[in-house]
Amino acid sequence: MRDRFGREIEYLRISITQNCNLKCIYCSPGGSGCVHEYTSYLTPEEIEQIVRSMARVGIKKVRVTGGEPLTRADICEIIQRIAGINGIEDLMMTTNGINLDKMAEKLKEAGLNRLNISLDSLKEDKFEYITGGGKLENTLKGIEKALDVGLNPVKINTVLIKGVNDDEIDDFIKLAKARPLEVRFIELMPIGKYGEQNSDKIIYNSEIINARPELIFCEDSTKGHPATYYTIEGYKGKIGFISPMSHKFCDRCNRIRLTSDGKIKPCLGSNGEEDVMEILRNNPEHLDEFIQRIIYEKPMRHHFEQDFSSARNMSMIGG
Ligand code: SAM
């Protein structure tokens, strides 16, 4: 359906857990927010009910994210339930890839179409530093496995931080040389304390593009994907640039979010959210109408540039 600004809203991102097996410095500094004891996550049945309602009001694409989605033991059931919903044409996941080697095949069988894998360093020690103890080898194995089982296209998400991993830009670009990977650089957003306090560490995508004349423009961002794509002669893959800080793509935004504790968040860069669980438990017959209203009232644009301070970090919202 269309919101009040005429944007077709057809993409839902669901955070199925706040828990994560990594503690990335910019996502959950100091490890706070990575492991939660509480058990009030949406159940697979509740997720299915909400997505069924979303599909009835026009959602066609669903991304499962977190926290780390692969830390949920019932992840394949969740995927299977969503994949079986009429009207859902594309089902994707964002993961850090740590457990992917073991899971990729089962996820594919359950109905997952494709994957984004986060990877912020290609150096073991730096990967460990950024992720608070993660092992690079596990994510690299996960990437290979995802390609092997045909979860195509595999997209790599890299958040560049000045003085931390910006010395690896060309190494990341080279990942797209021999394999059909889409390597995407995402500008650091002021979500969570690290992003809020380190705006001087943002690497603007235009700096990367301007310094590399070998990049050949392929495709502008569209409402379907926020990345602008480039390639290099002879490369099998592509290089994408997602620029929420330097180029707003709000006028083409087609997404809403569902948090792991059952709140619908119509805009990543605004703090508004609505409790869908209350309706689901007490007035399920009004669920479609409730979702329609939230979509219709989706904010016009994010406010990252106006000292935006997020009430949640990314592991709580689902990136
Ligand atoms: N655990 C999964 C993973 O690592 O991909 C999914 C959740 S993670 C929150 C999703 C994405 O959000 C990651 O690619 C991460 O780099 C990105 N992210 C987290 N905080 C961010 C920030 N402040 N700015 C930009 N991207 C951020």
Short mmCIF file of C-alpha atoms and ligand atoms in Angstrom, two decimals:
data_model
loop_
_atom_site.label_atom_id
_atom_site.label_comp_id
_atom_site.label_asym_id
_atom_site.label_seq_id
_atom_site.Cartn_x
_atom_site.Cartn_y
_atom_site.Cartn_z
CA MET A 1 0.00 0.00 0.00
CA ARG A 2 1.00 3.62 -0.36
CA ASP A 3 1.77 5.92 2.56
CA ARG A 4 0.49 9.51 2.73
CA PHE A 5 3.47 10.67 0.61
CA GLY A 6 2.68 8.18 -2.15
CA ARG A 7 5.54 5.80 -1.38
CA GLU A 8 4.73 2.13 -2.03
CA ILE A 9 5.59 0.33 1.22
CA GLU A 10 6.35 -3.29 0.44
CA TYR A 11 9.40 -4.27 2.50
CA LEU A 12 9.41 -5.47 6.11
CA ARG A 13 12.55 -6.00 8.19
CA ILE A 14 12.04 -8.13 11.27
CA SER A 15 14.48 -8.27 14.15
CA ILE A 16 13.81 -11.70 15.62
CA THR A 17 16.20 -11.30 18.56
CA GLN A 18 18.35 -8.67 20.27
CA ASN A 19 20.92 -11.29 21.17
CA CYS A 20 24.12 -11.45 19.24
CA ASN A 21 27.16 -13.70 19.41
CA LEU A 22 29.40 -10.71 18.52
CA LYS A 23 29.85 -7.37 20.26
CA CYS A 24 30.66 -4.99 17.42
CA ILE A 25 32.08 -1.70 18.70
CA TYR A 26 29.67 0.51 16.78
CA CYS A 27 26.59 -1.64 17.14
CA SER A 28 26.68 -2.51 20.80
CA PRO A 29 29.63 -0.85 22.50
CA GLY A 30 31.11 -2.71 25.44
CA GLY A 31 28.88 -5.66 24.73
CA SER A 32 25.84 -4.04 26.33
CA GLY A 33 22.79 -4.99 24.36
CA CYS A 34 24.27 -8.18 22.91
CA VAL A 35 23.00 -10.78 25.33
CA HIS A 36 19.58 -10.53 26.89
CA GLU A 37 18.13 -12.84 29.45
CA TYR A 38 14.51 -12.05 28.79
CA THR A 39 12.37 -14.38 26.75
CA SER A 40 9.67 -12.05 25.47
CA TYR A 41 10.62 -12.52 21.83
CA LEU A 42 7.99 -12.88 19.22
CA THR A 43 7.27 -16.57 18.79
CA PRO A 44 7.33 -18.15 15.31
CA GLU A 45 3.51 -18.23 15.42
CA GLU A 46 3.29 -14.53 16.31
CA ILE A 47 5.79 -13.62 13.60
CA GLU A 48 3.72 -15.59 11.10
CA GLN A 49 0.49 -13.88 12.19
CA ILE A 50 2.02 -10.42 11.88
CA VAL A 51 3.64 -11.15 8.50
CA ARG A 52 0.35 -12.62 7.20
CA SER A 53 -1.34 -9.37 8.10
CA MET A 54 1.51 -7.35 6.57
CA ALA A 55 1.21 -9.39 3.36
CA ARG A 56 -2.52 -8.61 3.23
CA VAL A 57 -1.75 -4.89 3.31
CA GLY A 58 0.88 -5.15 0.58
CA ILE A 59 4.24 -6.26 2.06
CA LYS A 60 6.04 -8.43 -0.51
CA LYS A 61 9.64 -8.63 0.73
CA VAL A 62 10.79 -9.70 4.19
CA ARG A 63 14.26 -9.52 5.71
CA VAL A 64 15.00 -11.42 8.92
CA THR A 65 17.68 -9.77 11.03
CA GLY A 66 18.62 -9.02 14.64
CA GLY A 67 20.72 -9.10 16.88
CA GLU A 68 22.01 -12.22 15.25
CA PRO A 69 19.16 -14.22 13.72
CA LEU A 70 21.19 -17.43 13.69
CA THR A 71 21.35 -17.40 17.51
CA ARG A 72 17.68 -18.42 17.60
CA ALA A 73 17.26 -22.18 17.77
CA ASP A 74 13.92 -21.94 15.94
CA ILE A 75 15.31 -19.89 13.03
CA CYS A 76 14.47 -22.52 10.38
CA GLU A 77 10.88 -22.73 11.62
CA ILE A 78 10.60 -18.93 11.42
CA ILE A 79 11.95 -18.93 7.85
CA GLN A 80 9.67 -21.78 6.84
CA ARG A 81 6.58 -20.07 8.25
CA ILE A 82 7.34 -16.77 6.49
CA ALA A 83 8.25 -18.49 3.23
CA GLY A 84 4.84 -20.17 3.21
CA ILE A 85 2.86 -16.93 3.37
CA ASN A 86 0.90 -15.97 0.26
CA GLY A 87 2.12 -12.69 -1.15
CA ILE A 88 5.68 -12.86 0.25
CA GLU A 89 7.80 -12.98 -2.88
CA ASP A 90 11.29 -12.54 -1.45
CA LEU A 91 12.74 -13.68 1.87
CA MET A 92 16.21 -12.57 2.95
CA MET A 93 18.40 -12.49 6.01
CA THR A 94 21.17 -10.31 7.41
CA THR A 95 23.73 -12.24 9.47
CA ASN A 96 27.27 -11.96 10.74
CA GLY A 97 27.89 -15.35 9.16
CA ILE A 98 29.50 -16.85 12.27
CA ASN A 99 27.20 -19.91 12.31
CA LEU A 100 26.36 -19.86 8.64
CA ASP A 101 28.65 -22.65 7.53
CA LYS A 102 26.49 -25.14 9.45
CA MET A 103 23.16 -23.47 8.71
CA ALA A 104 23.20 -22.29 5.08
CA GLU A 105 21.83 -25.47 3.56
CA LYS A 106 18.99 -25.80 6.09
CA LEU A 107 18.06 -22.14 5.62
CA LYS A 108 17.89 -22.59 1.88
CA GLU A 109 15.70 -25.67 2.31
CA ALA A 110 13.45 -23.75 4.70
CA GLY A 111 12.80 -21.18 1.95
CA LEU A 112 15.39 -18.43 2.39
CA ASN A 113 16.23 -16.78 -0.95
CA ARG A 114 19.32 -14.72 -0.22
CA LEU A 115 21.67 -13.26 2.34
CA ASN A 116 23.53 -10.16 3.42
CA ILE A 117 26.61 -10.92 5.47
CA SER A 118 28.30 -8.29 7.63
CA LEU A 119 32.08 -8.18 7.39
CA ASP A 120 34.07 -5.21 8.68
CA SER A 121 37.63 -6.46 8.41
CA LEU A 122 39.63 -9.00 6.44
CA LYS A 123 42.39 -9.04 9.05
CA GLU A 124 42.02 -11.58 11.85
CA ASP A 125 43.16 -9.31 14.69
CA LYS A 126 41.11 -6.34 13.54
CA PHE A 127 38.04 -8.50 12.95
CA GLU A 128 38.42 -9.72 16.51
CA TYR A 129 38.78 -6.14 17.79
CA ILE A 130 35.76 -4.76 15.89
CA THR A 131 33.52 -7.70 16.74
CA GLY A 132 34.62 -8.08 20.36
CA GLY A 133 36.16 -11.52 19.92
CA GLY A 134 34.74 -12.93 16.67
CA LYS A 135 36.76 -15.23 14.43
CA LEU A 136 37.16 -14.03 10.84
CA GLU A 137 37.56 -17.60 9.61
CA ASN A 138 33.98 -18.46 10.64
CA THR A 139 32.43 -15.61 8.64
CA LEU A 140 34.62 -16.36 5.60
CA LYS A 141 33.53 -20.02 5.73
CA GLY A 142 29.93 -18.85 6.00
CA ILE A 143 30.30 -16.69 2.87
CA GLU A 144 31.72 -19.60 0.85
CA LYS A 145 28.95 -21.91 2.03
CA ALA A 146 26.24 -19.39 1.16
CA LEU A 147 27.63 -19.14 -2.39
CA ASP A 148 27.93 -22.95 -2.63
CA VAL A 149 24.32 -23.62 -1.69
CA GLY A 150 23.06 -20.93 -4.09
CA LEU A 151 21.79 -18.25 -1.70
CA ASN A 152 22.31 -15.71 -4.46
CA PRO A 153 23.21 -12.93 -4.59
CA VAL A 154 25.40 -12.85 -1.48
CA LYS A 155 25.90 -9.26 -0.39
CA ILE A 156 28.68 -8.20 1.96
CA ASN A 157 27.90 -5.24 4.25
CA THR A 158 30.88 -3.22 5.46
CA VAL A 159 30.67 -0.24 7.79
CA LEU A 160 33.83 1.81 7.37
CA ILE A 161 35.22 3.72 10.33
CA LYS A 162 38.01 6.24 9.93
CA GLY A 163 41.23 5.04 11.54
CA VAL A 164 39.81 1.58 12.18
CA ASN A 165 39.20 -0.25 8.88
CA ASP A 166 39.46 2.40 6.14
CA ASP A 167 42.90 1.03 5.23
CA GLU A 168 41.12 -2.07 3.87
CA ILE A 169 38.83 -0.42 1.30
CA ASP A 170 40.73 -1.81 -1.68
CA ASP A 171 40.92 -5.29 -0.14
CA PHE A 172 37.14 -5.26 0.26
CA ILE A 173 36.68 -4.09 -3.32
CA LYS A 174 38.88 -6.98 -4.50
CA LEU A 175 36.48 -9.48 -2.91
CA ALA A 176 34.18 -8.79 -5.87
CA LYS A 177 36.88 -9.65 -8.42
CA ALA A 178 36.73 -13.44 -8.63
CA ARG A 179 33.33 -14.11 -7.06
CA PRO A 180 29.84 -12.80 -7.86
CA LEU A 181 29.68 -10.91 -4.56
CA GLU A 182 28.12 -7.51 -4.01
CA VAL A 183 30.41 -5.67 -1.61
CA ARG A 184 28.57 -2.71 -0.09
CA PHE A 185 29.98 0.12 1.98
CA ILE A 186 27.53 1.59 4.47
CA GLU A 187 28.11 4.98 6.09
CA LEU A 188 28.24 4.84 9.89
CA MET A 189 24.92 6.06 11.27
CA PRO A 190 24.29 7.84 14.62
CA ILE A 191 22.48 4.83 15.99
CA GLY A 192 23.82 3.72 19.37
CA LYS A 193 26.44 5.63 21.40
CA TYR A 194 29.42 4.88 19.16
CA GLY A 195 27.78 6.27 16.03
CA GLU A 196 26.41 9.24 17.93
CA GLN A 197 29.80 10.16 19.40
CA ASN A 198 31.96 9.43 16.36
CA SER A 199 30.48 11.39 13.49
CA ASP A 200 34.06 12.48 12.69
CA LYS A 201 34.85 8.84 11.85
CA ILE A 202 32.27 8.56 9.05
CA ILE A 203 33.82 7.70 5.70
CA TYR A 204 31.60 9.33 3.11
CA ASN A 205 31.07 7.12 0.10
CA SER A 206 31.79 9.94 -2.34
CA GLU A 207 35.41 10.01 -1.02
CA ILE A 208 35.85 6.35 -1.98
CA ILE A 209 34.29 6.76 -5.42
CA ASN A 210 36.13 9.97 -6.31
CA ALA A 211 39.50 8.44 -5.43
CA ARG A 212 38.97 5.39 -7.67
CA PRO A 213 38.51 6.24 -11.37
CA GLU A 214 38.54 2.50 -12.15
CA LEU A 215 35.01 2.21 -10.72
CA ILE A 216 32.46 1.96 -13.52
CA PHE A 217 28.96 3.14 -12.67
CA CYS A 218 26.32 0.40 -13.10
CA GLU A 219 23.11 1.24 -11.34
CA ASP A 220 21.65 4.00 -9.21
CA SER A 221 19.84 3.29 -5.97
CA THR A 222 16.19 2.50 -6.51
CA LYS A 223 13.23 2.01 -4.24
CA GLY A 224 14.13 -1.69 -4.24
CA HIS A 225 17.70 -1.18 -3.03
CA PRO A 226 19.38 1.80 -1.41
CA ALA A 227 22.83 1.06 -2.89
CA THR A 228 24.39 2.75 -5.89
CA TYR A 229 26.38 0.11 -7.74
CA TYR A 230 29.72 0.19 -9.54
CA THR A 231 31.98 -2.47 -10.97
CA ILE A 232 35.54 -2.73 -12.28
CA GLU A 233 36.47 -4.15 -15.65
CA GLY A 234 36.90 -7.93 -15.42
CA TYR A 235 35.17 -8.18 -12.03
CA LYS A 236 32.47 -10.81 -11.47
CA GLY A 237 30.83 -8.89 -8.65
CA LYS A 238 29.79 -5.33 -7.88
CA ILE A 239 30.64 -2.63 -5.38
CA GLY A 240 27.70 -0.92 -3.70
CA PHE A 241 27.53 2.33 -1.78
CA ILE A 242 24.79 2.95 0.78
CA SER A 243 24.89 6.55 1.89
CA PRO A 244 22.29 7.30 4.55
CA MET A 245 24.40 10.17 5.91
CA SER A 246 25.38 11.96 2.71
CA HIS A 247 22.40 11.12 0.47
CA LYS A 248 19.04 10.64 2.00
CA PHE A 249 16.98 8.04 0.20
CA CYS A 250 13.84 8.69 2.25
CA ASP A 251 11.80 9.68 -0.81
CA ARG A 252 12.32 6.15 -2.13
CA CYS A 253 12.03 4.40 1.24
CA ASN A 254 9.77 1.37 0.92
CA ARG A 255 10.31 -0.27 4.32
CA ILE A 256 9.01 -0.63 7.82
CA ARG A 257 10.51 -2.57 10.72
CA LEU A 258 9.30 -4.95 13.38
CA THR A 259 11.45 -5.14 16.52
CA SER A 260 12.07 -8.37 18.41
CA ASP A 261 9.89 -7.18 21.28
CA GLY A 262 6.92 -6.58 19.01
CA LYS A 263 7.06 -2.88 18.10
CA ILE A 264 6.50 -1.61 14.57
CA LYS A 265 9.03 1.08 13.70
CA PRO A 266 8.04 2.90 10.51
CA CYS A 267 11.35 4.83 10.20
CA LEU A 268 14.89 3.88 11.29
CA GLY A 269 15.87 7.50 11.85
CA SER A 270 12.87 8.51 13.97
CA ASN A 271 12.06 7.22 17.44
CA GLY A 272 8.36 6.54 16.89
CA GLU A 273 7.17 2.96 17.37
CA GLU A 274 3.88 1.18 18.01
CA ASP A 275 3.07 -1.91 20.04
CA VAL A 276 1.72 -4.55 17.70
CA MET A 277 1.63 -7.27 20.38
CA GLU A 278 -1.13 -5.59 22.29
CA ILE A 279 -3.38 -5.62 19.23
CA LEU A 280 -2.35 -9.16 18.33
CA ARG A 281 -3.23 -10.42 21.82
CA ASN A 282 -6.34 -8.38 22.51
CA ASN A 283 -7.86 -7.37 19.16
CA PRO A 284 -6.37 -9.54 16.41
CA GLU A 285 -9.32 -8.72 14.14
CA HIS A 286 -8.01 -5.12 14.01
CA LEU A 287 -4.44 -6.06 13.09
CA ASP A 288 -4.64 -5.23 9.36
CA GLU A 289 -6.24 -1.88 10.05
CA PHE A 290 -3.63 -1.09 12.73
CA ILE A 291 -0.75 -1.87 10.36
CA GLN A 292 -2.39 0.10 7.54
CA ARG A 293 -2.57 3.18 9.76
CA ILE A 294 1.13 2.91 10.76
CA ILE A 295 2.19 2.54 7.14
CA TYR A 296 0.02 5.43 6.05
CA GLU A 297 1.54 7.69 8.73
CA LYS A 298 5.18 6.71 8.06
CA PRO A 299 7.42 9.78 8.65
CA MET A 300 8.50 11.68 5.58
CA ARG A 301 12.22 11.45 6.33
CA HIS A 302 14.86 10.49 8.88
CA HIS A 303 16.53 13.07 11.10
CA PHE A 304 20.11 11.80 11.35
CA GLU A 305 21.50 15.22 10.50
CA GLN A 306 19.68 16.99 13.35
CA ASP A 307 21.48 15.54 16.39
CA PHE A 308 19.27 12.48 16.17
CA SER A 309 19.65 10.23 19.20
CA SER A 310 18.26 6.75 18.81
CA ALA A 311 16.36 5.26 21.73
CA ARG A 312 17.63 1.84 20.59
CA ASN A 313 20.91 0.60 19.18
CA MET A 314 21.01 -1.38 15.96
CA SER A 315 20.94 -4.80 17.62
CA MET A 316 17.63 -3.79 19.21
CA ILE A 317 16.08 -2.42 16.03
CA GLY A 318 17.46 -4.86 13.52
CA GLY A 319 19.84 -3.44 10.94
N1 SAM B 1 23.87 -9.72 13.34
C1 SAM B 1 23.55 -9.42 12.00
C2 SAM B 1 24.74 -8.83 11.29
O1 SAM B 1 25.79 -8.68 11.88
O2 SAM B 1 24.61 -8.54 10.10
C3 SAM B 1 22.31 -8.56 11.80
C4 SAM B 1 22.14 -7.38 12.68
S1 SAM B 1 23.27 -6.05 12.46
C5 SAM B 1 22.56 -4.89 13.58
C6 SAM B 1 22.80 -5.48 10.86
C7 SAM B 1 23.68 -4.47 10.22
O3 SAM B 1 23.60 -3.24 10.91
C8 SAM B 1 25.14 -4.84 10.15
O4 SAM B 1 25.54 -4.89 8.80
C9 SAM B 1 25.82 -3.70 10.86
O5 SAM B 1 27.04 -3.39 10.28
C10 SAM B 1 24.81 -2.58 10.72
N2 SAM B 1 24.97 -1.53 11.71
C11 SAM B 1 24.88 -1.61 13.05
N3 SAM B 1 25.06 -0.41 13.64
C12 SAM B 1 25.27 0.47 12.63
C13 SAM B 1 25.53 1.88 12.57
N4 SAM B 1 25.60 2.62 13.66
N5 SAM B 1 25.69 2.43 11.35
C14 SAM B 1 25.63 1.69 10.22
N6 SAM B 1 25.39 0.37 10.21
C15 SAM B 1 25.21 -0.23 11.39
#
